[in-house]
Coordinates of C-alpha atoms in Angstrom, one line a residue:
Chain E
X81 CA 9.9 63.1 -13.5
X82 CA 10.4 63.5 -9.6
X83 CA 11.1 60.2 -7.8
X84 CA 7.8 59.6 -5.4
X85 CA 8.2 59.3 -1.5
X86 CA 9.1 55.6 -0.4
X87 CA 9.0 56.2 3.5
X88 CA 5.1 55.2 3.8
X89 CA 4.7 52.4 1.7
X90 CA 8.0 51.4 3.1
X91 CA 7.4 51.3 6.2
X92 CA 3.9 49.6 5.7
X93 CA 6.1 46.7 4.5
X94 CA 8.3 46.6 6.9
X95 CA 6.0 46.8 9.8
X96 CA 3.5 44.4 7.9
X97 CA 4.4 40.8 7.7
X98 CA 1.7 39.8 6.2
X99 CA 0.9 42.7 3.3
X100 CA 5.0 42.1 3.0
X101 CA 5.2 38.8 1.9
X102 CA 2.4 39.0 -0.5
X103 CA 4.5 41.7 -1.8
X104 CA 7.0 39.9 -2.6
X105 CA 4.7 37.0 -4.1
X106 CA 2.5 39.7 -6.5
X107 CA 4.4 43.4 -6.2
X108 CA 2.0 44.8 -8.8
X109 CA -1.2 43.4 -7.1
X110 CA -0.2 44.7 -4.0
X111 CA 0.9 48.0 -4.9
X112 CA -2.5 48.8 -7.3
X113 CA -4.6 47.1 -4.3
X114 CA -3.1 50.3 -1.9
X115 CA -3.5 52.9 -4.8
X116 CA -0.1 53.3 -4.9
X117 CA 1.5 55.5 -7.6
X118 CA 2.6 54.2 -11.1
X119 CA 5.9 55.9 -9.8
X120 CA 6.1 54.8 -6.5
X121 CA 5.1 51.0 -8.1
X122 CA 7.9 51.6 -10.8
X123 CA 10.5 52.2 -7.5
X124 CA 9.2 49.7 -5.2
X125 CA 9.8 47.1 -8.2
X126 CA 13.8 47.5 -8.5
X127 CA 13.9 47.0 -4.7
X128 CA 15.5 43.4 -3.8
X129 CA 12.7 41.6 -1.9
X130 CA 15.4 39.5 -0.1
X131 CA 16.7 42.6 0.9
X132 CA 13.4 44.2 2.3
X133 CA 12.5 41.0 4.3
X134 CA 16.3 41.6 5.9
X135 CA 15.3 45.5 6.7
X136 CA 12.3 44.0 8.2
X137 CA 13.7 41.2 10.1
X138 CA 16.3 43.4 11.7
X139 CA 13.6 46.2 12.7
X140 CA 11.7 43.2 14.5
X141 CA 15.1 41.8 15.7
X142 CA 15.8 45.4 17.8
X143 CA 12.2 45.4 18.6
X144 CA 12.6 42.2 19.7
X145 CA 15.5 43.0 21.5
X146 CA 14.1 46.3 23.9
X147 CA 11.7 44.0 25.0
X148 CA 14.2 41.4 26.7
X149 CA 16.3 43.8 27.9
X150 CA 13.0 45.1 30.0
X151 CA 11.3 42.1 30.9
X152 CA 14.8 40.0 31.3
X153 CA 13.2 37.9 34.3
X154 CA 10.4 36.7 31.4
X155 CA 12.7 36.8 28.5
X156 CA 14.8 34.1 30.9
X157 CA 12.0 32.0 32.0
X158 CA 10.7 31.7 28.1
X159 CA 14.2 30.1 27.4
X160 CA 14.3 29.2 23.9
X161 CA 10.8 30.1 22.8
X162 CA 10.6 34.0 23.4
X163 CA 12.2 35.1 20.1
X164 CA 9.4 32.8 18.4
X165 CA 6.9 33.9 20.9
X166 CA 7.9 37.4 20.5
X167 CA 7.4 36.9 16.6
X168 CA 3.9 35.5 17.0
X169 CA 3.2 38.6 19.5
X170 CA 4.2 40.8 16.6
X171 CA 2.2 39.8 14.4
X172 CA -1.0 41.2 15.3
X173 CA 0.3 43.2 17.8
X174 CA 0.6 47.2 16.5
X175 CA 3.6 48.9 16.1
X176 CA 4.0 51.2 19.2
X177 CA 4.5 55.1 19.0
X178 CA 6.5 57.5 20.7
X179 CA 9.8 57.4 23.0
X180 CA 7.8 54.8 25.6
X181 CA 7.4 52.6 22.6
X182 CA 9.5 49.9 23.9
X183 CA 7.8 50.3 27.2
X184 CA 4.1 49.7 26.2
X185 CA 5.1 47.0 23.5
X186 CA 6.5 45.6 26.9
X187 CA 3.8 45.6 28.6
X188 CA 1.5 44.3 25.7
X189 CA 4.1 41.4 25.1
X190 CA 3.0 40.7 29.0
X191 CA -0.6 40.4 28.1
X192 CA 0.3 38.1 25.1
X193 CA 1.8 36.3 27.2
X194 CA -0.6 35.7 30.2
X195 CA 0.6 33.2 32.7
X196 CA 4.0 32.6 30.9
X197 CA 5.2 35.8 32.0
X198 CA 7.1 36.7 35.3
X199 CA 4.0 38.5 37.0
X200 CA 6.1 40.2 39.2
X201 CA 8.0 41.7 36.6
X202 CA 4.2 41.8 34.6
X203 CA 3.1 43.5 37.1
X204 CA 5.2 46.4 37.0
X205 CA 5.8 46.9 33.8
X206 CA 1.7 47.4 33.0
X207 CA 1.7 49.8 35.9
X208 CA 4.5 51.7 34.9
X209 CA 3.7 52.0 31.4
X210 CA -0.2 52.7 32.6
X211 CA 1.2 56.2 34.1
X212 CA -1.3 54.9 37.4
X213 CA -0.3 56.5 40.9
X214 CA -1.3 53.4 42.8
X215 CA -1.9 49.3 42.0
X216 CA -2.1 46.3 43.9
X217 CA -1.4 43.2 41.7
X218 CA -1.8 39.4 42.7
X219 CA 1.5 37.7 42.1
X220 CA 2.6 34.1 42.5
X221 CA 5.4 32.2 40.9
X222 CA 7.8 29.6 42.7
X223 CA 5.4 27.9 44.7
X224 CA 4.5 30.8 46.4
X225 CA 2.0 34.0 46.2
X226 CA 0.6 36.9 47.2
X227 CA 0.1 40.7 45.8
X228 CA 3.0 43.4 44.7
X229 CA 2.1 47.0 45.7
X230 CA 3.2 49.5 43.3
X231 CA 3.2 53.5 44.4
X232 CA 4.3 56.1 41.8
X233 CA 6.5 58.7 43.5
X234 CA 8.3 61.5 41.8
X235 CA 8.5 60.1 38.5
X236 CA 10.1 56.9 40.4
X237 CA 7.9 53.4 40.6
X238 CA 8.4 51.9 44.1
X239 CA 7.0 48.5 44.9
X240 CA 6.7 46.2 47.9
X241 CA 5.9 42.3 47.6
X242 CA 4.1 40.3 50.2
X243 CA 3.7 36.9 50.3
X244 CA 0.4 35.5 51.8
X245 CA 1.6 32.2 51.2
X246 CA 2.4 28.7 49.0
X247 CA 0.4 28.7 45.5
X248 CA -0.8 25.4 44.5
Chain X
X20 CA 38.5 74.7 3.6
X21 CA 39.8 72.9 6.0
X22 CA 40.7 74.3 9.9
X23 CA 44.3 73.4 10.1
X24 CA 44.1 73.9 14.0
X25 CA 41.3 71.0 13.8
X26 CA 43.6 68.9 11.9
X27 CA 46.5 69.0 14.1
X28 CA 44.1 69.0 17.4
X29 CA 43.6 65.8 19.2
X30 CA 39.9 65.0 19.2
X31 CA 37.3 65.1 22.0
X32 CA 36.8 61.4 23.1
X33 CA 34.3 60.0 25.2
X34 CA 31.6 57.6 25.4
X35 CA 27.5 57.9 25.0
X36 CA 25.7 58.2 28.7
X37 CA 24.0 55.0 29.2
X38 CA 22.6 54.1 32.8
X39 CA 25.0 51.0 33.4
X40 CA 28.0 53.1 33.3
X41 CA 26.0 56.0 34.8
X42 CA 28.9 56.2 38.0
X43 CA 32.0 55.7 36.1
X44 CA 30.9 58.8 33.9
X45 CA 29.7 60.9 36.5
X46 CA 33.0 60.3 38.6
X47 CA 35.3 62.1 35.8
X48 CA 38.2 59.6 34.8
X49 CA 40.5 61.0 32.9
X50 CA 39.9 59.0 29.8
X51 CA 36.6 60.8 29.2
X52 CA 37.0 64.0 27.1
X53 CA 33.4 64.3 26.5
X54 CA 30.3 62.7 26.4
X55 CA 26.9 62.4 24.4
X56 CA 23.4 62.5 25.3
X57 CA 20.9 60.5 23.7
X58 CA 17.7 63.0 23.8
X59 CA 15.4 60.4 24.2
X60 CA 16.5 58.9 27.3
X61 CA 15.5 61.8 29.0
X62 CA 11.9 62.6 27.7
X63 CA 10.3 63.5 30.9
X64 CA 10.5 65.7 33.8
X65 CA 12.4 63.7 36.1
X66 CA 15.3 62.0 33.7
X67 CA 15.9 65.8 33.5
X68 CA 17.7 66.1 36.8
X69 CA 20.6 63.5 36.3
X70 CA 21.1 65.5 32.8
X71 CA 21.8 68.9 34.3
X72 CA 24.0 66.5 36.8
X73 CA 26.3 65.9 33.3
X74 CA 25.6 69.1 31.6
X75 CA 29.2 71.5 32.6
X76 CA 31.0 68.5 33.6
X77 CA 31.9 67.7 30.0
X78 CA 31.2 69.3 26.7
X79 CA 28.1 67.4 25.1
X80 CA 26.1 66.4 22.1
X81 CA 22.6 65.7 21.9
X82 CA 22.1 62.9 19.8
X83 CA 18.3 62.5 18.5
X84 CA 17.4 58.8 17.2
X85 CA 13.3 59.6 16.7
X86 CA 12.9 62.9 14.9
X87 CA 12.5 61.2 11.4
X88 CA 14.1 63.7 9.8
X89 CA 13.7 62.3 6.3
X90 CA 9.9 62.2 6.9
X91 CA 7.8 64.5 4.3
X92 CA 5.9 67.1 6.3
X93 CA 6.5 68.9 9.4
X94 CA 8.3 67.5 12.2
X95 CA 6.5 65.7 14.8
X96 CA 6.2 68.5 17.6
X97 CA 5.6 67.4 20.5
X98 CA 8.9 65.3 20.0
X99 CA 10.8 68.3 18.6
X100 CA 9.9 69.9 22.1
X101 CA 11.1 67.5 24.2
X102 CA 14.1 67.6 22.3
X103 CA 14.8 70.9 22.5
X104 CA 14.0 70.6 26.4
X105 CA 16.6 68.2 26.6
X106 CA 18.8 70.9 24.7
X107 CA 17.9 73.6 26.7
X108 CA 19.2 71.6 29.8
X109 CA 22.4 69.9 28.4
X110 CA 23.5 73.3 26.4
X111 CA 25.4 71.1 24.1
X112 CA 28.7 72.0 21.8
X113 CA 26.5 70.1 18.8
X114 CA 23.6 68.5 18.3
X115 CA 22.7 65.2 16.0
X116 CA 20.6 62.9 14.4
X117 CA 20.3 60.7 11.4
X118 CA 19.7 60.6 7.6
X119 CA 16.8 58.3 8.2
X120 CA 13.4 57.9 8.7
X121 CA 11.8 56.2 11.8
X122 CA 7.9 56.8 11.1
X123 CA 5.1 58.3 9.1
X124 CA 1.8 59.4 9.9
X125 CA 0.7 55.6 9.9
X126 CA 3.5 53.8 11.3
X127 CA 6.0 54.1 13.8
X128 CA 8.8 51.9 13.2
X129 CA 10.9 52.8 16.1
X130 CA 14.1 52.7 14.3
X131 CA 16.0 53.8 11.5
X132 CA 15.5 53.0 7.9
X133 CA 17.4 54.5 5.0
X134 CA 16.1 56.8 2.5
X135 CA 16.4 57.4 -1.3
X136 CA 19.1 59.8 -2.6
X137 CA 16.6 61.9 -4.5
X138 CA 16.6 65.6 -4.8
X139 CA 12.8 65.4 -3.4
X140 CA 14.2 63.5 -0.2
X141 CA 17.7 66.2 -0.3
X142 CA 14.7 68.9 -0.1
X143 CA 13.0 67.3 2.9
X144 CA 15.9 66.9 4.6
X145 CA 17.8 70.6 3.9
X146 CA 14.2 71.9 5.6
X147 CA 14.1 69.9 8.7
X148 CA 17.5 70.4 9.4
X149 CA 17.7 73.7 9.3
X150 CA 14.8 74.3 11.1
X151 CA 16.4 71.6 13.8
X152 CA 19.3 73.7 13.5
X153 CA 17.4 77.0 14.0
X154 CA 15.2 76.0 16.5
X155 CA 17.9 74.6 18.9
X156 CA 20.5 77.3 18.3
X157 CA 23.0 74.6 17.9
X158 CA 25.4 73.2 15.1
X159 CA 23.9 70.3 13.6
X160 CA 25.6 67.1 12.8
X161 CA 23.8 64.1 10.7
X162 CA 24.9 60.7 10.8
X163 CA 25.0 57.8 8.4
X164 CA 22.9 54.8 8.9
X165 CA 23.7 51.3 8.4
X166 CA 20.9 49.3 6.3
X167 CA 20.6 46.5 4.4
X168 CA 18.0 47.3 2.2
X169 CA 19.7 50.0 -0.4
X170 CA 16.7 52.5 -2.2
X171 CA 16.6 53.3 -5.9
X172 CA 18.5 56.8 -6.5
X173 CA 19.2 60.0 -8.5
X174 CA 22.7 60.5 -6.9
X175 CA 25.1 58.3 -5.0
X176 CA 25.0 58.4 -1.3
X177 CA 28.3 60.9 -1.1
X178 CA 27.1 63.3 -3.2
X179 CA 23.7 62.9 -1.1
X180 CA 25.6 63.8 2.5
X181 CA 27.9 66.5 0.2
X182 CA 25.0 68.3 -0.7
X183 CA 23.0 68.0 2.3
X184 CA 25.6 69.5 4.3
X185 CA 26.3 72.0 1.7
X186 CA 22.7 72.7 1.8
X187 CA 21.5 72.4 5.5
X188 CA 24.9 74.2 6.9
X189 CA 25.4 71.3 9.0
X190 CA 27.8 68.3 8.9
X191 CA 28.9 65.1 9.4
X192 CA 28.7 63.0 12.1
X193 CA 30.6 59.9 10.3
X194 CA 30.1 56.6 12.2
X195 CA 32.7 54.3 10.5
X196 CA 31.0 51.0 12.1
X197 CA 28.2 52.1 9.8
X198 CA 30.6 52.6 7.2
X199 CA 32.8 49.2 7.6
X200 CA 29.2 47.4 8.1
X201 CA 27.7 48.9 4.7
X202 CA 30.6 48.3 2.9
X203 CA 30.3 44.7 3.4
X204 CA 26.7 43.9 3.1
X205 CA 27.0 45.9 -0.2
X206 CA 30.6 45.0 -1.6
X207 CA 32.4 48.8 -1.7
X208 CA 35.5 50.2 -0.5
X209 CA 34.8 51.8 2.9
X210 CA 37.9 54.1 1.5
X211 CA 37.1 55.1 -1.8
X212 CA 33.6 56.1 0.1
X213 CA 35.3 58.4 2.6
X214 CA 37.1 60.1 -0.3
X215 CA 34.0 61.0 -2.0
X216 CA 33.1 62.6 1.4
X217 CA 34.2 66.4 1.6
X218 CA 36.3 66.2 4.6
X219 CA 35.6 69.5 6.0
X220 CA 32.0 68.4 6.5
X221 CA 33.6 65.1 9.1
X222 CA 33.3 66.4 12.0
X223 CA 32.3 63.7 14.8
X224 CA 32.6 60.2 14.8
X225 CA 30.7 57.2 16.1
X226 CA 32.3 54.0 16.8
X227 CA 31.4 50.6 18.3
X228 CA 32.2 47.4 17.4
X229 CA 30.1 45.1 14.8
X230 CA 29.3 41.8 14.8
X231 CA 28.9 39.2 12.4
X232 CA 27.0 36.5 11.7
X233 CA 27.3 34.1 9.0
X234 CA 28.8 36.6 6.3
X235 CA 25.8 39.3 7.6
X236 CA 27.5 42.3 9.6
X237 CA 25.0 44.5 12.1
X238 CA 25.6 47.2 14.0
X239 CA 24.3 45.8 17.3
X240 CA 26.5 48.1 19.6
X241 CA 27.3 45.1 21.7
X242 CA 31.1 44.6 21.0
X243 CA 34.3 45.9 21.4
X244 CA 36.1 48.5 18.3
X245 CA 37.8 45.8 16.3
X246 CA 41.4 46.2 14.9
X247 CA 39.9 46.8 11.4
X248 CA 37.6 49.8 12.6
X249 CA 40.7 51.2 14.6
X250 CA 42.5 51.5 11.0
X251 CA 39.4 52.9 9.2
X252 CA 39.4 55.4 12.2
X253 CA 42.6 56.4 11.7
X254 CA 42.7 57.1 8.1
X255 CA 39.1 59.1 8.8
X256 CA 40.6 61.0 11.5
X257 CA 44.1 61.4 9.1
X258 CA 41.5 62.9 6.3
X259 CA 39.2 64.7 7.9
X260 CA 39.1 67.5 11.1
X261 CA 36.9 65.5 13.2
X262 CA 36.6 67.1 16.1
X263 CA 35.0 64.3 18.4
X264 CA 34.6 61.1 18.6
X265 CA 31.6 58.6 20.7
X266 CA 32.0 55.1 21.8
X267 CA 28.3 54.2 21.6
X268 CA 28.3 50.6 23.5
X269 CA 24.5 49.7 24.1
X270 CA 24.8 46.3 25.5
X271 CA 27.3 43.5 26.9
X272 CA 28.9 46.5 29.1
X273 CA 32.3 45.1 30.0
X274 CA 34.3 46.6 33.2
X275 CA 34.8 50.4 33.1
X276 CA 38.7 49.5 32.6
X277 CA 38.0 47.6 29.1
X278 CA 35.8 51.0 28.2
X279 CA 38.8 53.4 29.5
X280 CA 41.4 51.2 27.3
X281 CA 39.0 51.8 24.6
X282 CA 39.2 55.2 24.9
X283 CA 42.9 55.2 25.4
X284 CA 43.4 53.5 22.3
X285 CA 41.5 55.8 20.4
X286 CA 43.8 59.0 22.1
X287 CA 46.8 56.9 20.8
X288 CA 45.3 56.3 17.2
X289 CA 44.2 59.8 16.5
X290 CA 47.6 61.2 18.1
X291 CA 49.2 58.8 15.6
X292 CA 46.9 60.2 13.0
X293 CA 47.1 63.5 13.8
X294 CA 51.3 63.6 14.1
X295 CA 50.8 62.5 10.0
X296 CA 48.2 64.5 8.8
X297 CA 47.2 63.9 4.9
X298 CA 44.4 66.4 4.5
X299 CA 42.6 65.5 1.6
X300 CA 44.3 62.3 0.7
X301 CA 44.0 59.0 2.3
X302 CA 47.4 56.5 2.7
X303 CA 46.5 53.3 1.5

């Protein structure tokens, strides 16, 4: 007998915390519940669930990890809760395609986070993952505010920030 | 068959372009004998312009991290042209990518998961290499992954990559942190691995070093080559006629002169290597 393909119920498990762990509480349930294949069930049951959260936890980990390195201004002010605040983001949050992936979950990590993020860095990182020619963004932070202007020229982002004055 | 004039030749030795050391690459130190490209960090029009800026400086390799190759069905083809845009630019000496999977149709996972050694999977795998192969009109290299999760099988992972390169016409591109990481999440001999491995198909290497945390090694390309990856790249380099070998540092750059000592040390290991060749054997 052939041995089936593992790479898409695989990678539902890793990308899916949730479907994942009920996995590993009820493997048969699971795998019946998404029609899977008495062979693909057969192979999925010889993996070592400890092992398969690991997989996952390391995907989430570098995921986790692209994200800080472009939002580091954020990543910094978070401190010690952006690694539990990126989880919770991740939960729900879909897994982004393509090579801007770690760009757009950037910028949706931003939205997650609403006021908690650096809006300066915020701000740029939705326009330049929006492919937009021109924003104006109202940013504040450090008792002080006013609006970031962002121009897209020649595949380069440029931005200028003026301050209108102290936030409250 | 093995190239004696590979054997006895001092591998290529550079590191992998990555923005932060952008300026020490481009201004040609002598340590640098080559350099490689990751494709993806030049999707787009205008990324395209620094890479012609590399391209006849050194010899390259395109190194792919998103083409899933391991993926049943065609290849993704919008991200096979870009790619090969990135190909047509750098006109590399090889190009590379893994023994992996990254997505499906359903889910993109962004980075690379291992796949079953399974003559269905060898199948997949034969096809979209050679069609890489063909369409770029370059020598392939695949690379081993590093994973902690380990699939159920029909073969063991050597005779996998054996017959893969057999198979596709390509070879190896051997990263030993991969290697030295595996081997101790999964309890092996890194060295009884590597002589499963038919040498002739080792013929680039990756190298960075590991880290580890509470018995749990990862590849997280943030360290310096440690002492016992400069010995596993020796005897790799004493077995096999690799014919370059990548520093791929991804984070926690250090100064350019700890990256150039790197590379220096490397020149002296494979000389080293290379002045007691044991092709086909390994010294223990």
């Amino acid at each position: 007998m052939s041995q089936p393909d593992l790479t898409r119920p695989l990678a539902k498990l890793l990308s899916d915390s949730r479907l994942r762990h009920e996995f590993i509480r009820d493997p048969a349930g699971v795998a019946h519940r998404l029609a899977f294949s008495p062979a693909t069930i057969a192979s999925l049951q010889e993996l070592d669930t400890r092992l398969l959260e690991q997989q996952a936890r390391s995907l989430l980990g570098k995921r986790r990890f692209e994200v800080s390195r472009i939002l580091p201004r954020t990543w910094h002010h978070l401190g010690d809760d952006a690694p539990d605040l990126f989880n919770e983001f991740a939960l729900e949050a879909a897994w982004p395609t393509g090579h801007r992936r770690h760009l757009l979950d950037a910028a949706a990590f931003c939205i997650f986070l609403g006021d908690r993020a650096d809006s300066i860095e915020s701000a740029r990182i939705r326009f330049t993952s929006a492919d937009r020619r021109f924003a104006l963004a109202r940013v504040g932070g450090h008792g002080r505010r006013g609006f970031l202007m962002l121009l897209r020229w020649r595949n380069t982002v440029r931005s200028w920030l003026l301050f209108t004055g102290r936030s409250d | 068959m093995i190239n004696e004039n590979h054997i006895f030749a001092i591998p290529l030795i550079g590191p992998g372009f990555r923005r932060p050391i952008a300026d020490w690459i481009l201004s040609g130190p002598p340590e640098i004998n080559c350099v490689e490209v990751t494709a993806e960090h030049f999707f787009g029009d205008g990324h395209l312009i620094s890479l012609s800026e590399l391209a006849g400086r050194y010899p390259l390799s395109v190194h792919g991290l998103g083409l899933s190759l391991g993926t049943p069905g065609p290849l993704d083809e919008q991200h096979l042209a870009s790619f090969l845009r990135v190909v047509r630019t750098a006109d590399p000496d090889w190009i590379s990518e893994h023994v992996a999977f990254t997505r499906t149709d359903e889910v993109d996972l962004g980075h690379l998961n291992p796949l079953a050694c399974t003559r269905n999977v060898l199948e997949t795998l034969v096809a979209h290499a050679s069609e890489l192969s063909d369409r770029a009109e370059k020598p392939l290299l695949l690379e081993n992954i590093t994973s902690f999760l380990s699939l159920p099988g029909e073969m063991p992972e050597t005779e996998f990559l054996n017959r893969l390169c057999d198979d596709a016409g390509c070879g190896l591109l051997l990263d030993v942190t991969n290697l030295l990481v595996n081997s101790r999440n999964h309890q092996f001999d890194p060295l009884e691995w590597l002589r499963e491995i038919e040498p002739d198909h080792v013929r680039q290497l990756h190298a960075v070093g590991y880290t580890e945390d509470n018995g749990v090694w990862r590849d997280q390309h943030a360290e310096p080559i440690q002492e016992d990856l400069y010995e596993l790249i020796e005897e790799v380099v004493r077995y096999a006629p690799v014919q370059s070998i990548i520093v791929e540092r991804d984070a926690n750059f250090p100064e350019v002169d700890e990256l150039a000592w790197e590379l220096t040390t490397l020149e002296r290991i494979c000389e080293s290597a290379r002045s007691h060749p044991a092709a086909g054997e390994i010294v223990e």
